[in-house]
Short mmCIF file of C-alpha atoms and ligand atoms in Angstrom, two decimals:
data_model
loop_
_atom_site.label_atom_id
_atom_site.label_comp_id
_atom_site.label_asym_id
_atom_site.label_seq_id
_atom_site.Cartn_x
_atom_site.Cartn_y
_atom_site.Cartn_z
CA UNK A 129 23.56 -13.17 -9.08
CA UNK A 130 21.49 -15.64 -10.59
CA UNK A 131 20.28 -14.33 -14.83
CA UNK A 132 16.78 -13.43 -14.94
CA UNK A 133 14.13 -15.29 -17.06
CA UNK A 134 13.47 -12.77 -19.67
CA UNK A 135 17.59 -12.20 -20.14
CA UNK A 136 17.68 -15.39 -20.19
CA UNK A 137 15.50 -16.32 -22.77
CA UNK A 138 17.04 -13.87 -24.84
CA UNK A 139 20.35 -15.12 -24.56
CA UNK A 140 18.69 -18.95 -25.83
CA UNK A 141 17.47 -17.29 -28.93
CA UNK A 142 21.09 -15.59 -29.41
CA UNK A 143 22.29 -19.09 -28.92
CA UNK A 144 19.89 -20.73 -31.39
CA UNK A 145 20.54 -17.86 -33.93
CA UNK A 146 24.48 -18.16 -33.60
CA UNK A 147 23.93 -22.27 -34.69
CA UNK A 148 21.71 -20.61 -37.37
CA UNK A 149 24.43 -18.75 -38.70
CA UNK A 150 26.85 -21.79 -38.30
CA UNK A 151 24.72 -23.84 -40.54
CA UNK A 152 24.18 -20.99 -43.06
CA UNK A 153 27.76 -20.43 -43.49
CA UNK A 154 28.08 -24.29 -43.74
CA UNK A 155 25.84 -25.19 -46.46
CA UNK A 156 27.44 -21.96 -48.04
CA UNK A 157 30.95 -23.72 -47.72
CA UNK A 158 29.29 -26.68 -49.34
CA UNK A 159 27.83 -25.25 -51.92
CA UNK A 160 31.26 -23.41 -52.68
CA UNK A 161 33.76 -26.81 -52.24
CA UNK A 162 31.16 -28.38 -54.84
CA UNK A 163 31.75 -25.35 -57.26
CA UNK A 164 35.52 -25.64 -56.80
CA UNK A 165 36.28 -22.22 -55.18
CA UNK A 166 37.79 -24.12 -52.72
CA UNK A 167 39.08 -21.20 -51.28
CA UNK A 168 36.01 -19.32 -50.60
CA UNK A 169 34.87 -23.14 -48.94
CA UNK A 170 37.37 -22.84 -46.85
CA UNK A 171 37.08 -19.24 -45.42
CA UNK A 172 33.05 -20.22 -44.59
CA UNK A 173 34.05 -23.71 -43.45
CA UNK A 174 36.03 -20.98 -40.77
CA UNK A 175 32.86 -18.43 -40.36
CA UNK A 176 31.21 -22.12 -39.56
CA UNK A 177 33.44 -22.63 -36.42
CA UNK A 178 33.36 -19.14 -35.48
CA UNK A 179 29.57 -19.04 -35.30
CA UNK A 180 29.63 -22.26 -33.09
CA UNK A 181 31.95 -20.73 -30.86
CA UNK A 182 30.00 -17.74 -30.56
CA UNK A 183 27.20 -19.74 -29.17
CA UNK A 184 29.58 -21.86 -27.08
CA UNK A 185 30.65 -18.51 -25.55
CA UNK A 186 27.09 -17.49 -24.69
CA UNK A 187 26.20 -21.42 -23.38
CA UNK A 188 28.90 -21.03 -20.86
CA UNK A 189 28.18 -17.53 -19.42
CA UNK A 190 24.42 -18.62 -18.82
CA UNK A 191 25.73 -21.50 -17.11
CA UNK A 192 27.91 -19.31 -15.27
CA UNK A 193 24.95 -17.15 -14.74
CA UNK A 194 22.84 -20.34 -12.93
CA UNK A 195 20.54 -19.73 -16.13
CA UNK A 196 18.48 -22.82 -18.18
CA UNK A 197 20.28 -23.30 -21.74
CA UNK A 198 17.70 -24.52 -24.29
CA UNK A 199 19.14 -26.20 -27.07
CA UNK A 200 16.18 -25.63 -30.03
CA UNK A 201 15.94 -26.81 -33.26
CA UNK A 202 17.48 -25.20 -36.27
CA UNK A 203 15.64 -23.46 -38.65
CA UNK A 204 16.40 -24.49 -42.66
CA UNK A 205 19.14 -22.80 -44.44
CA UNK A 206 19.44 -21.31 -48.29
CA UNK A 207 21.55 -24.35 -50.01
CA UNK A 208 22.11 -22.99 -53.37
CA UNK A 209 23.82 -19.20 -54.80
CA UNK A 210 23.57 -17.87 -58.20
CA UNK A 211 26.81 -16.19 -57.54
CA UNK A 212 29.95 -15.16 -55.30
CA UNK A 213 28.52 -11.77 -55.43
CA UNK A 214 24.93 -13.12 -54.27
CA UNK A 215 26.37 -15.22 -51.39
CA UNK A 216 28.82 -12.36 -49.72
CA UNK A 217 25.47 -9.95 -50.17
CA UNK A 218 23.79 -12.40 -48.18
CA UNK A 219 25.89 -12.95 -45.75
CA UNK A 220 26.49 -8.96 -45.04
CA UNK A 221 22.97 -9.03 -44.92
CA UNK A 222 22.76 -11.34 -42.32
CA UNK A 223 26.03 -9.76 -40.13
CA UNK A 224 23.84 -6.79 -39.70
CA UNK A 225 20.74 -8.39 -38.77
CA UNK A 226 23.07 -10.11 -36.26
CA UNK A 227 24.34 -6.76 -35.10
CA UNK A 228 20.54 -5.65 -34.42
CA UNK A 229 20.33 -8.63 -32.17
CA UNK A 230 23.38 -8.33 -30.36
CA UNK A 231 22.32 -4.12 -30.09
CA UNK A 232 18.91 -5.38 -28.71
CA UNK A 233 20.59 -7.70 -26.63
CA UNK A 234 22.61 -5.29 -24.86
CA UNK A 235 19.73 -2.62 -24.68
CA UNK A 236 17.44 -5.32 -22.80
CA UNK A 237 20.50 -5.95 -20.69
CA UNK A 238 20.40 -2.23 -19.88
CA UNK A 239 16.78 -1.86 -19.21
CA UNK A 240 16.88 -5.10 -16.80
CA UNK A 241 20.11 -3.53 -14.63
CA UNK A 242 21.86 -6.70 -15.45
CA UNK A 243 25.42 -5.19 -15.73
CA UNK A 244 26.98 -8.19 -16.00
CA UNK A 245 25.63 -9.85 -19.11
CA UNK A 246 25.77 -5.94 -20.74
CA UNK A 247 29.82 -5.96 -20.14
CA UNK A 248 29.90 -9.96 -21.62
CA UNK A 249 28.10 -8.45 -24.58
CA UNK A 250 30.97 -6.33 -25.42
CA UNK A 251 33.20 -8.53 -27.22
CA UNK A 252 30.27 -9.27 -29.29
CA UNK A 253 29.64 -5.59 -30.28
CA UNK A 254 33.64 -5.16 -31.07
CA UNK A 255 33.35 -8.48 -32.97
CA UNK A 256 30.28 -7.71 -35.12
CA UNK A 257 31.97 -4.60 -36.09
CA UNK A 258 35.10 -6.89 -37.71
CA UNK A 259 32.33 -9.43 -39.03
CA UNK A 260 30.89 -6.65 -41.16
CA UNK A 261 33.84 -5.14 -42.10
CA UNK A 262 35.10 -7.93 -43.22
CA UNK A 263 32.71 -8.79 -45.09
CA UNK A 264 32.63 -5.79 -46.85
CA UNK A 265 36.05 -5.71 -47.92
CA UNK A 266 35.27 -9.43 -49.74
CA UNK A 267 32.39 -7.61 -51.71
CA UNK A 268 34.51 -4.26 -52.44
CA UNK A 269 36.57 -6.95 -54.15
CA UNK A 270 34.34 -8.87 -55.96
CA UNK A 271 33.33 -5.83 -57.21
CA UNK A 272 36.53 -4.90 -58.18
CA UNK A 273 37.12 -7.59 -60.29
CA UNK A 274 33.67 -7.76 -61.95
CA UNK A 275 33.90 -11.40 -62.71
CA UNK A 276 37.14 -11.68 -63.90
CA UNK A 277 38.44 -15.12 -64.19
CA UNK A 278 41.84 -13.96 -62.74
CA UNK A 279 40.89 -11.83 -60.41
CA UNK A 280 38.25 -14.47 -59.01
CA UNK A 281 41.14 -17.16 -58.65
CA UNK A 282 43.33 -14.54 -56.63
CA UNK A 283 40.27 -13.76 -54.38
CA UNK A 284 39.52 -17.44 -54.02
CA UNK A 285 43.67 -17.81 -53.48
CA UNK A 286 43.45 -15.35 -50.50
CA UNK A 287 40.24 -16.64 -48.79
CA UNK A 288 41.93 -20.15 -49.18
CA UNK A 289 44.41 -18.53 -46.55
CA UNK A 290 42.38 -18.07 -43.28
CA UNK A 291 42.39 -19.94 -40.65
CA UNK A 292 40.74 -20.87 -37.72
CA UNK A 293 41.73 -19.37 -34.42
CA UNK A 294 39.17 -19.94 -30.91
CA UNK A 295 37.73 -16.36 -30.10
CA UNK A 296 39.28 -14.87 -26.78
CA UNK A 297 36.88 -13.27 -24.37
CA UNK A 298 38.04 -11.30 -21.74
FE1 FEO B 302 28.01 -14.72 -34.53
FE2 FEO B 302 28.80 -13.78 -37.44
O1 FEO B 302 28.24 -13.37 -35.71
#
């Protein structure tokens, strides 16, 4: 059954605000590789592919859904953080103003009957639940080590680790 307008459009702004997200997260890896936590760099540079392929996922199900993808511009980022502290706040900040969406996202998919897009939306409400948390642990750590040189280089050590791996959706 062919999307509905008004899902529809909601699902464009999801896409536009995933590539929002993508570009935040890349000027914060930026930022970071030009401070030399190269570390931190690279566990955006990862958020950075993550967010793309969270709007990749929602481009193909409107397609699959015979719905109109609109590719809009992107709205200007933050380019500069006074801290590691300030740019992890930030970021958790933003997860859960991502969760809201999603949340609204899945209650207009309720109110329309579309049953379809609500059980695609899923994964997104399992995932925003690991985006916050991990988040969180990153900031319970930072705040652990209260700006401790060493503790900073084993934090930016760890982050260095992650790596990239394409989101499954059922
Ligand atoms: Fe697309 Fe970080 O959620």
């Amino acid at each position: 059954m062919t999307i509905n307008e008004k899902l529809a459009n909601a699902i464009n702004d999801q896409i536009n605000a995933e590539f929002w997200s993508a570009f935040l997260y890349l000027s914060m890896a930026c930022y970071w590789e030009q401070q030399g936590r190269t570390g931190v760099a690279n566990w955006y540079k990862v958020q950075f592919r993550e967010e793309q392929a969270h709007a990749e996922i929602f481009i193909d199900y409107l397609h699959a859904r015979g719905g109109v993808v609109k590719i809009d511009p992107i709205a200007a980022v933050k380019q500069e953080w006074s801290s590691l502290e300030e740019t992890f706040s930030d970021t958790l900040a933003h997860e859960m103003e991502v969760t809201k969406r999603i949340n609204a996202l899945y209650a207009l998919a309720e109110e329309e009957k579309d049953y379809a897009t609500r059980q695609m939306l899923n994964w997104y409400i399992a995932e925003q639940v690991e985006e916050e948390h991990n988040v969180q642990d990153i900031l319970d750590n930072l705040n652990l080590v209260k700006g401790d040189g060493t503790g900073i280089l084993q934090i930016d050590r760890e982050l260095g680790s992650r790596v990239y791996t394409a989101p499954k959706v059922n």
